[in-house]
CSV table of C-alpha atoms and ligand atoms in Angstrom, one decimal:
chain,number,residue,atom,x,y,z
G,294,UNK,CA,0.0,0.0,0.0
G,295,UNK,CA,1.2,3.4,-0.3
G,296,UNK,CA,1.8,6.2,2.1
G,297,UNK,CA,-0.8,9.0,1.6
G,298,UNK,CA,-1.6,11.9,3.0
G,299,UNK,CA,-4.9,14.4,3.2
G,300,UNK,CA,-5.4,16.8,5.3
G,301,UNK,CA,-8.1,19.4,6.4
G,302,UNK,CA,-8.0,22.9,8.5
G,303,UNK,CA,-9.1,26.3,8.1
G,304,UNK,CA,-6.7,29.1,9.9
G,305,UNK,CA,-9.2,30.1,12.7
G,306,UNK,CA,-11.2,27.3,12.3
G,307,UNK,CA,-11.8,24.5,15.5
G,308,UNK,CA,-8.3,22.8,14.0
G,309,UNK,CA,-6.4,21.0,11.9
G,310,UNK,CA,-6.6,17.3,10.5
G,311,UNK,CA,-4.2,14.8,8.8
G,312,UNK,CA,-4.8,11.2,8.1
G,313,UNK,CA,-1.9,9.3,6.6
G,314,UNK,CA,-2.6,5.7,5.5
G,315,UNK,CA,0.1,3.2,3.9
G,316,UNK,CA,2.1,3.2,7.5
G,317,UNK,CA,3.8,-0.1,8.0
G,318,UNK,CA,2.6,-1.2,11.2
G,319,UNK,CA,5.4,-0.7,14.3
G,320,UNK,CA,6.5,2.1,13.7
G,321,UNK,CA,7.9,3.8,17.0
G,322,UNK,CA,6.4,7.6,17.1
G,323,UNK,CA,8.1,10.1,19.5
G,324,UNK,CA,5.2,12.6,20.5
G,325,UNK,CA,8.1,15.4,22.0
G,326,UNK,CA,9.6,15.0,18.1
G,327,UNK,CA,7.2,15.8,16.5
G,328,UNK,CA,6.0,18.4,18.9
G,329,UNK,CA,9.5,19.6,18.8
G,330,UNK,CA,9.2,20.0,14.6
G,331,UNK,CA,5.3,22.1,15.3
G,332,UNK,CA,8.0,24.5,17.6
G,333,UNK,CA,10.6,24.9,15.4
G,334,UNK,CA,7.8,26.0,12.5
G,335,UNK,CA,6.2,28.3,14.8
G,336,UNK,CA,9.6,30.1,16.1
G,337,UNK,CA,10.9,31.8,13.1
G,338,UNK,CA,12.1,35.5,13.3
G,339,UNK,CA,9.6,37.4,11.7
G,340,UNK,CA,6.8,36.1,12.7
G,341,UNK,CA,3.4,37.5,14.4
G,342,UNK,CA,2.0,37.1,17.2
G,343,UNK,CA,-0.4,34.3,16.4
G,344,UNK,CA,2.7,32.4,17.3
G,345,UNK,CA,2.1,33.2,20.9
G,346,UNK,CA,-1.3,32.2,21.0
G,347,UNK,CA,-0.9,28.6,19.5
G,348,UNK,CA,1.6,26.9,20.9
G,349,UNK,CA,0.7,23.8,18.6
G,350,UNK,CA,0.7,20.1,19.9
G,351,UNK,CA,0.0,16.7,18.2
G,352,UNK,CA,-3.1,14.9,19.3
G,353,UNK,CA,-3.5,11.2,17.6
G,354,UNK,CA,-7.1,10.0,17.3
G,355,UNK,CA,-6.5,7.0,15.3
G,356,UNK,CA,-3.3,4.6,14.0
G,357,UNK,CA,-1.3,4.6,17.0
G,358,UNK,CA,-1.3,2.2,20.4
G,359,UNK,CA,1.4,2.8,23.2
G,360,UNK,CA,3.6,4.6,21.0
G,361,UNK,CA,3.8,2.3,17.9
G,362,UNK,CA,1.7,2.1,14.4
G,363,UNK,CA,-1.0,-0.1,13.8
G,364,UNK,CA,-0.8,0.2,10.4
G,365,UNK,CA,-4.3,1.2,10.3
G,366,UNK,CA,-4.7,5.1,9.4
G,367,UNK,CA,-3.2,7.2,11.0
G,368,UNK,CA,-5.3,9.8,12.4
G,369,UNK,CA,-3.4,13.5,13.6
G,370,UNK,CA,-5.0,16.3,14.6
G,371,UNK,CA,-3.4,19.9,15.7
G,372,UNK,CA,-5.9,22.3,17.7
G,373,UNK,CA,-5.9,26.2,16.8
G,374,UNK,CA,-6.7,27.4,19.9
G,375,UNK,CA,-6.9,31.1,18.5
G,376,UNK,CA,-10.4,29.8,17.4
G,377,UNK,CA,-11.8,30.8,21.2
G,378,UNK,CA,-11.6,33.9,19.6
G,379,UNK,CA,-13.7,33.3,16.4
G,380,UNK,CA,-15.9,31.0,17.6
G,381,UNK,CA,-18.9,33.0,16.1
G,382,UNK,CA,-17.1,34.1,12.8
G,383,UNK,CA,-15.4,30.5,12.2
G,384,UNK,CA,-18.5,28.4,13.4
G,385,UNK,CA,-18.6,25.2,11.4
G,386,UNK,CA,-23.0,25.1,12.0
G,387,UNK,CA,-25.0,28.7,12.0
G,388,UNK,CA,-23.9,30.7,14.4
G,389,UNK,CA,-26.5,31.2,17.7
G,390,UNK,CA,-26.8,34.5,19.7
G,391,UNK,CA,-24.6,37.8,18.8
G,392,UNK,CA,-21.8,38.1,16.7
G,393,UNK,CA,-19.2,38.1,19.1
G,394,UNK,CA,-15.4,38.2,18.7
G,395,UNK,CA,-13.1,38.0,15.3
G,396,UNK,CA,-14.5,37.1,11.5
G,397,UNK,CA,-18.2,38.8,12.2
G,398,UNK,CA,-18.2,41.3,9.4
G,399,UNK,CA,-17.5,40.0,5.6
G,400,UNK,CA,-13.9,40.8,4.4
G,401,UNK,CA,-14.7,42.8,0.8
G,402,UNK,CA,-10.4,44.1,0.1
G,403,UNK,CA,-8.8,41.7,-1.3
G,404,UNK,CA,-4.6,41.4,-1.0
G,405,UNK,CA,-2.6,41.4,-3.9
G,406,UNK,CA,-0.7,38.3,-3.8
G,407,UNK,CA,-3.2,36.3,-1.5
G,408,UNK,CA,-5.6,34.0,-2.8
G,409,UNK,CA,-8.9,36.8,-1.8
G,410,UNK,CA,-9.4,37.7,-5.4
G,411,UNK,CA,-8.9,34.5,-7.4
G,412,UNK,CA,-10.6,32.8,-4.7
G,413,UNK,CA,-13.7,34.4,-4.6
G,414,UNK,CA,-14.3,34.2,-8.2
G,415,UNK,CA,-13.4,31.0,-8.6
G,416,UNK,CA,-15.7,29.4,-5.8
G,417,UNK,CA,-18.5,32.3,-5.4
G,418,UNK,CA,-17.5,33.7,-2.1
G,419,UNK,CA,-19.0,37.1,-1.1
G,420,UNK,CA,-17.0,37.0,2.2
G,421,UNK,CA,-12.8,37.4,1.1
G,422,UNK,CA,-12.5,35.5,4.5
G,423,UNK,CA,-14.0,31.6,2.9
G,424,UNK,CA,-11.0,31.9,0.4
G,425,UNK,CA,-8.2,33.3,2.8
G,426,UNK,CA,-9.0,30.5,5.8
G,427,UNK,CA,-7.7,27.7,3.6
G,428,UNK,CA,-5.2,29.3,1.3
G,429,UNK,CA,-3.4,30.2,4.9
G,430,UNK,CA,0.0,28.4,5.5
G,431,UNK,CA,-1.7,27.8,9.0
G,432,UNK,CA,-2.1,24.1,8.1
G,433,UNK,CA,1.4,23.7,7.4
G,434,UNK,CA,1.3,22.9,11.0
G,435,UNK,CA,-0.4,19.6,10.9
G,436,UNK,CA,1.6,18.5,7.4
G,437,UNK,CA,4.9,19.3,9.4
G,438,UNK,CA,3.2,16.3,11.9
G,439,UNK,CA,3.1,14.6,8.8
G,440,UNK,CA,7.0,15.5,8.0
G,441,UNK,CA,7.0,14.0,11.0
G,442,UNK,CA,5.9,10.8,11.0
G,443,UNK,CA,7.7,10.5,7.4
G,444,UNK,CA,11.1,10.7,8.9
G,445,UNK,CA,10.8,8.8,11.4
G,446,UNK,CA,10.2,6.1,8.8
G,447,UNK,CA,13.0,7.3,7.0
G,448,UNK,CA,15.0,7.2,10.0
G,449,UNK,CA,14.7,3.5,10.2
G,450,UNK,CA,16.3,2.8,6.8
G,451,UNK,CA,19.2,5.2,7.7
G,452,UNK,CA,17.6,8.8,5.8
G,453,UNK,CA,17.6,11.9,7.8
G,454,UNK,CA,16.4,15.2,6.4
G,455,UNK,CA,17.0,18.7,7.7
G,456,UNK,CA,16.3,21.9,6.3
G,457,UNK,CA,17.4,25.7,7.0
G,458,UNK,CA,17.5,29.2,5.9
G,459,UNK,CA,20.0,30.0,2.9
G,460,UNK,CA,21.6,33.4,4.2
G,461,UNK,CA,20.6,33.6,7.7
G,462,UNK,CA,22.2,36.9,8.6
G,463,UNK,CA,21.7,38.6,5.7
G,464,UNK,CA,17.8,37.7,5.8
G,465,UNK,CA,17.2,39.2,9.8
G,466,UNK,CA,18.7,42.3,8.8
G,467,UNK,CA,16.4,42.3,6.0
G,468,UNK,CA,13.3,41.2,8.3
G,469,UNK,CA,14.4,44.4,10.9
G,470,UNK,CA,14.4,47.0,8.0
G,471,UNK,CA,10.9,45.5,6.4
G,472,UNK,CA,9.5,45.5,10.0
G,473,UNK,CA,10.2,49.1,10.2
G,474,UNK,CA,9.1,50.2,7.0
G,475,UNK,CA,5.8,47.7,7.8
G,476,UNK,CA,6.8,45.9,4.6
G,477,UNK,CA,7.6,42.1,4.5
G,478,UNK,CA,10.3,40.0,3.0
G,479,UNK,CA,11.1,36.5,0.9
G,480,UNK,CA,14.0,34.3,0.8
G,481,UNK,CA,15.3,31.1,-0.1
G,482,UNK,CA,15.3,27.7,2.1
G,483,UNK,CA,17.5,24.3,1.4
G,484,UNK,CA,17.0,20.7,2.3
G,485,UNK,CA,19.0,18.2,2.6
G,486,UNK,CA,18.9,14.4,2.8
G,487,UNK,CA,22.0,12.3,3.8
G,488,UNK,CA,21.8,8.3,3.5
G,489,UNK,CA,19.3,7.9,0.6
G,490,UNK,CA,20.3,5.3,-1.3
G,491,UNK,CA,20.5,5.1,-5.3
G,492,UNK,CA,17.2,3.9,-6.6
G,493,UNK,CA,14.6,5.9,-4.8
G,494,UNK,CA,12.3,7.5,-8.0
G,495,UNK,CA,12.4,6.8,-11.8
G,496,UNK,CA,12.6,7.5,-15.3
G,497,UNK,CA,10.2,5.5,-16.6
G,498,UNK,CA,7.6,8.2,-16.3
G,499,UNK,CA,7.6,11.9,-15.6
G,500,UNK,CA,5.8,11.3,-12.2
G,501,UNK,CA,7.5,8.9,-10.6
G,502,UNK,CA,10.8,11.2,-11.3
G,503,UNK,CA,12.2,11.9,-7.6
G,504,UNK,CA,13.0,15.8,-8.9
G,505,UNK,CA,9.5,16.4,-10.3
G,506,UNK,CA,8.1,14.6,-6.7
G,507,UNK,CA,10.6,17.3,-4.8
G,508,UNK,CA,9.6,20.4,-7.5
G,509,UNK,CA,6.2,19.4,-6.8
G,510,UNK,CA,6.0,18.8,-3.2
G,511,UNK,CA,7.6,22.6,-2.4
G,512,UNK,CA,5.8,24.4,-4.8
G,513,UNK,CA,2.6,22.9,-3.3
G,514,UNK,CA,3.9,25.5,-0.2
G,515,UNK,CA,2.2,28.4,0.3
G,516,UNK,CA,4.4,31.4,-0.9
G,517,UNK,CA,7.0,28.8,-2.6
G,518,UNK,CA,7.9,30.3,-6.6
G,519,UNK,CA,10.9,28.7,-7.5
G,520,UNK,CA,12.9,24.8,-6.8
G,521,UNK,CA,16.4,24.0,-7.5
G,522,UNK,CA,17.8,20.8,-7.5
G,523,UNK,CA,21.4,20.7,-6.9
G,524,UNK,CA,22.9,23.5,-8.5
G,525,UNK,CA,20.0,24.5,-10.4
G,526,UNK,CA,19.7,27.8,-12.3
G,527,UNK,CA,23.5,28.3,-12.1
G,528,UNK,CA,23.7,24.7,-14.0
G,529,UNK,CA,22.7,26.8,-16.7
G,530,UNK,CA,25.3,28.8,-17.1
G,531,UNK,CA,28.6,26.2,-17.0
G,532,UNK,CA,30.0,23.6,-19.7
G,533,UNK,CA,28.7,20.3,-19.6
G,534,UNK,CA,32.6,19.6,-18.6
G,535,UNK,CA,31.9,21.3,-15.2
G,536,UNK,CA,28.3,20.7,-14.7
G,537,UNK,CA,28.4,17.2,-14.4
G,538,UNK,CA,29.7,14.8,-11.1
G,539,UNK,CA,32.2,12.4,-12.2
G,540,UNK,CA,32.1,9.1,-10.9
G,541,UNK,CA,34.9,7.3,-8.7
G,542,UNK,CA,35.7,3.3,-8.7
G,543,UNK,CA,33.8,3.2,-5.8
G,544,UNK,CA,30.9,4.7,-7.7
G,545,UNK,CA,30.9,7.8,-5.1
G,546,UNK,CA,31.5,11.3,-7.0
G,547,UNK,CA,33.8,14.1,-5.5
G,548,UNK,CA,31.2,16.7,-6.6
G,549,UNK,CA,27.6,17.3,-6.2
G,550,UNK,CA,25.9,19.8,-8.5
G,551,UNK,CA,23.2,17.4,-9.5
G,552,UNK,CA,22.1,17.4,-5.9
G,553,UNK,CA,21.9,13.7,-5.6
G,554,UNK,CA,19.4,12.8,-8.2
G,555,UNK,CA,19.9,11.8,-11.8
G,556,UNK,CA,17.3,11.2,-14.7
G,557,UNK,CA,14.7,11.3,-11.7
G,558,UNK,CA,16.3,8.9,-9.1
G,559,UNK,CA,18.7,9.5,-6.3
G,560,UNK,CA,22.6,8.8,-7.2
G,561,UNK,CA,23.7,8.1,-3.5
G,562,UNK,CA,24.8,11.6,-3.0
G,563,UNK,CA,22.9,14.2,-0.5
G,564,UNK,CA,19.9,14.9,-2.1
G,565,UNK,CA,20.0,19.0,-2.1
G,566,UNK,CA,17.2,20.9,-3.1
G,567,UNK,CA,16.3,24.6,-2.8
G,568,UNK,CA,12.8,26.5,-2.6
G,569,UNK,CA,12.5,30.6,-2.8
G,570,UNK,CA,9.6,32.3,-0.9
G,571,UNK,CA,8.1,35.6,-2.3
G,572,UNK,CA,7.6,38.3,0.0
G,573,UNK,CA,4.5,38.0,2.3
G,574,UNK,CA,1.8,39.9,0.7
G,575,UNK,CA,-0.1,41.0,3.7
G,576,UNK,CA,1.3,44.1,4.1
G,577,UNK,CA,0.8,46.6,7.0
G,578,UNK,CA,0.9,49.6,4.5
G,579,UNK,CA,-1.7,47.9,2.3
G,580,UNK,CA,-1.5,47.9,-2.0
G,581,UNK,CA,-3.8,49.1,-3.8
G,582,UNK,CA,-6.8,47.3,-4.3
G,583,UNK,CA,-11.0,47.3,-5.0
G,584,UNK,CA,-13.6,47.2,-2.5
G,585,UNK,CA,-15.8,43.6,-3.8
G,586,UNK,CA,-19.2,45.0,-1.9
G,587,UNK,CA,-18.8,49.0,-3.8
G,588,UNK,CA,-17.0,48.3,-7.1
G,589,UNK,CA,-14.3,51.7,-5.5
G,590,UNK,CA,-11.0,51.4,-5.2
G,591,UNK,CA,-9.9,51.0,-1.9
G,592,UNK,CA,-6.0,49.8,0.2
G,593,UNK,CA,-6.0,46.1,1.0
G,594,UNK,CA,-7.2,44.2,3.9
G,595,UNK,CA,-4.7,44.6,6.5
G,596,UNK,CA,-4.7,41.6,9.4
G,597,UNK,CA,-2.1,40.6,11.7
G,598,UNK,CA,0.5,38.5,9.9
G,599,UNK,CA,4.0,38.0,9.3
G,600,UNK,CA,6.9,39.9,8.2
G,601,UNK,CA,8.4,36.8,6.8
G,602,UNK,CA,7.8,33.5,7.5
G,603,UNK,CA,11.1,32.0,5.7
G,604,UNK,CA,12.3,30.0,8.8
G,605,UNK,CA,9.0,28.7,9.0
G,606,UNK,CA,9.2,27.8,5.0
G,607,UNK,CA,12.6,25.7,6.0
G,608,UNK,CA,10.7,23.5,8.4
G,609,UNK,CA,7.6,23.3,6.3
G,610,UNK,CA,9.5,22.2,3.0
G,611,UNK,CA,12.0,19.6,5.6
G,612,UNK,CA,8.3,17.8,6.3
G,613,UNK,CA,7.3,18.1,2.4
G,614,UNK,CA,10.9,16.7,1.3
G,615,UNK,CA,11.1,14.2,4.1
G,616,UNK,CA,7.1,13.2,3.0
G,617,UNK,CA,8.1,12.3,-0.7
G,618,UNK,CA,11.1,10.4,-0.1
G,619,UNK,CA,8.7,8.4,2.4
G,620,UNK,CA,6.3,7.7,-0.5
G,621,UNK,CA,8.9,6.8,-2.6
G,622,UNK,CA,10.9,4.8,0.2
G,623,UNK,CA,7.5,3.0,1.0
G,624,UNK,CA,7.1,2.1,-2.7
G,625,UNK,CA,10.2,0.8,-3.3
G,626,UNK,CA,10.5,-1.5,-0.2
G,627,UNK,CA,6.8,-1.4,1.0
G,628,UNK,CA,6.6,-3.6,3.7
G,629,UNK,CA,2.8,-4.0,6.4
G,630,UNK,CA,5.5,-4.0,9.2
G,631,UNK,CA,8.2,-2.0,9.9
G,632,UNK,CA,10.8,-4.8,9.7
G,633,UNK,CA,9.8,-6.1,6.5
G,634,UNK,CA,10.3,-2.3,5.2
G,635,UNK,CA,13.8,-2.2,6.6
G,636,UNK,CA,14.7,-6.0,5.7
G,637,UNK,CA,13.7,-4.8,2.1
G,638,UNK,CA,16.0,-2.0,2.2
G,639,UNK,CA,18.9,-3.7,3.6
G,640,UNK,CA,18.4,-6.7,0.8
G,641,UNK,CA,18.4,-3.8,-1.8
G,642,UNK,CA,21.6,-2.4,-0.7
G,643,UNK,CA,23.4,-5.7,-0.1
G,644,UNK,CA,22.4,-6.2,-4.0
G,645,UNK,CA,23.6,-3.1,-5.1
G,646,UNK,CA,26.9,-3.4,-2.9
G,647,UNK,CA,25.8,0.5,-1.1
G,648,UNK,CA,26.9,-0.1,2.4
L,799,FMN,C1,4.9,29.1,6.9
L,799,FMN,C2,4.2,30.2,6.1
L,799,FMN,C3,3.7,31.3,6.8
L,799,FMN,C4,3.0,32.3,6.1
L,799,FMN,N1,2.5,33.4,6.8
L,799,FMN,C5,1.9,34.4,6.1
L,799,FMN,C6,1.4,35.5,6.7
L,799,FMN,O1,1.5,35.7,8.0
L,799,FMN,N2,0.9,36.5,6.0
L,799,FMN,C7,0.7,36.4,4.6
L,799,FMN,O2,0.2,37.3,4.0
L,799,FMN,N3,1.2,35.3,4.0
L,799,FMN,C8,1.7,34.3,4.7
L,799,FMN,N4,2.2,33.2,4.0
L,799,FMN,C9,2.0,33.2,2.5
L,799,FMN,C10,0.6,33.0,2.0
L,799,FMN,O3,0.0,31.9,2.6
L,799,FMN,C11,0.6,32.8,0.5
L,799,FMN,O4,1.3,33.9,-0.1
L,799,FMN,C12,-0.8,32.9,0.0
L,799,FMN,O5,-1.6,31.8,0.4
L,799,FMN,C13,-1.0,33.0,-1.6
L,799,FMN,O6,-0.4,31.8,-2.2
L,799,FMN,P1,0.9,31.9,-3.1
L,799,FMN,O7,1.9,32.9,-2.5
L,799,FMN,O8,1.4,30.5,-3.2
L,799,FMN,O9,0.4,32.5,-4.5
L,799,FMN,C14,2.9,32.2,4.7
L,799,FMN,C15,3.4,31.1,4.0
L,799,FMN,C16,4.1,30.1,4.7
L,799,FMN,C17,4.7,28.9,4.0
């Protein structure tokens, strides 16, 4: 079976929902890790308050007994509890009494850059605020669960994945002067994945390529206009001569500009891939934009938001990387419990001699 993955959440709604089925059954899950992973994608500099108010924790409803998989779904479920505050505005039934709180009056301005415009035409919204809800990177939360889960599973054949900011310093000093001038910023984010094994992905057909998986997976983030695997863009720009890894006796390369994946499946090498985030478009100094209930122009909705969220983005595209290599992993070795998975990975790399 493979690993899957849907999920469910509005921003301000009761919470968020993820069920992942395809889980060999025994798989150890560490509730403080992937607690730990929800912190480290709430902590970023540059972000709002909203940060404050959630403190995000995993809750499993379904999949899991005393720690280990079932290998029934998996059931995960992160709270927002910033919805005591818009318990009128984001009430999933009509709401009784008053309106009370956040989300009462219909949001009409959309932001340039957000999803409020396309949104509303496209599903025939009157209210800005039943586009916004989803289109939010709030339920990155309960897909970095996900991440989660997904490298644990790597981490049983030996894959670890991290990601992190590309330019830390320079990218602060650009939060401070943005924060000042109430603008926001982008930047870029790199992941990288140590101890995957030639083989995962293919070139049989474009989808089950492991650099159209990766190109897909983090430009399904919110924000996310631009991948690079390996080197990229600047690939470009060189002769085939220096482009290209050469390859040792021991099959091992001395270079890594193809990032660890050729003709769509991993070489051995690090997998390295790169994802750029636009600047945030909810901006404190709105754009220009039109009032949807009076036809006039008006400036854009301004709510409490980010400045940038790029340290977020890291940890977000770590649990979207880590996630497709699990598919692919879980394809290539399947496995209904956790040591037939691993037994079919060490078999694999016994027969291709990759200790
Ligand atoms: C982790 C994360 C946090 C984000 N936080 C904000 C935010 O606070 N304010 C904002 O306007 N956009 C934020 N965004 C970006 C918007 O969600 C995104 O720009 C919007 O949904 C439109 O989609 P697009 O940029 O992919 O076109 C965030 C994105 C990510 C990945």
């Amino acid at each position: 079976m493979s690993l899957r993955l849907a999920s469910a959440g509005e921003s301000h709604g009761p919470g968020l929902v993820a069920i992942v089925t395809g889980l060999p059954a025994g798989l150890e899950l560490d509730r403080a890790a992937i607690d730990g992973d929800l912190k480290r994608r709430q902590e970023g500099y540059g972000r709002s308050p909203r940060q404050q108010i959630e403190q995000d924790r995993v809750d499993v409803l379904a999949g899991l007994r005393h720690g280990r998989t079932l290998g029934t779904p998996l059931a995960l479920v992160v709270w927002n509890n910033d919805h005591k505050n818009w318990t009128w505005g984001m009430s999933p039934w009509p709401p009784e009494g008053e309106p009370v709180g956040k989300g009462t009056k219909a949001v009409t301005l959309p932001r340039p850059g957000h999803a409020d415009l396309a949104g509303v035409l496209k599903y025939g919204h009157a209210d800005v605020r039943n586009a916004l809800e989803r289109a939010s990177a709030r339920h990155t939360a309960v897909h970095v669960a996900a991440g989660a889960v997904a490298k644990a599973l790597l981490a049983s054949i030996g894959i670890s994945v991290a990601g992190s900011t590309v330019d830390e310093e320079g990218l602060r000093a650009a939060i401070d002067e943005a924060r000042k001038e109430r603008d926001t910023v982008g930047g870029v984010v790199e992941v990288r994945a140590t101890g995957v094994p030639p083989g995962l992905g293919s070139y049989a057909s474009k989808d089950d390529r492991l650099d159209a998986r990766l190109a897909f997976a983090l430009m399904g983030i919110q924000a996310v206009k631009g991948v690079e695997i390996g080197d990229g863009f600047a690939l470009a720009g060189l002769r085939g001569s220096q482009a290209h890894d050469e390859i040792r006796t021991d099959r091992r390369r001395d270079t890594n500009h193809a990032g660890g994946i050729e003709a769509g499946i991993s070489n051995g090498e690090e997998i390295v891939v790169r994802a750029a985030m636009k600047p945030l478009p909810t901006l404190m100094k709105p754009l220009r934009s039109v009032d949807l209930a009076t036809g006039e122009e008006a400036a854009a909705l301004v709510e409490r938001s980010d400045v940038a969220a790029v340290e977020a983005l890291a940890v977000v595209a770590e649990a979207a990387v880590a996630w497709e290599l699990a598919v692919l992993a879980k394809d290539k070795f399947g496995g209904d419990a956790l040591g037939d998975f691993v037994e079919a990975h060490r078999a694999y790399t016994e027969r291709i001699g990759w200790a």
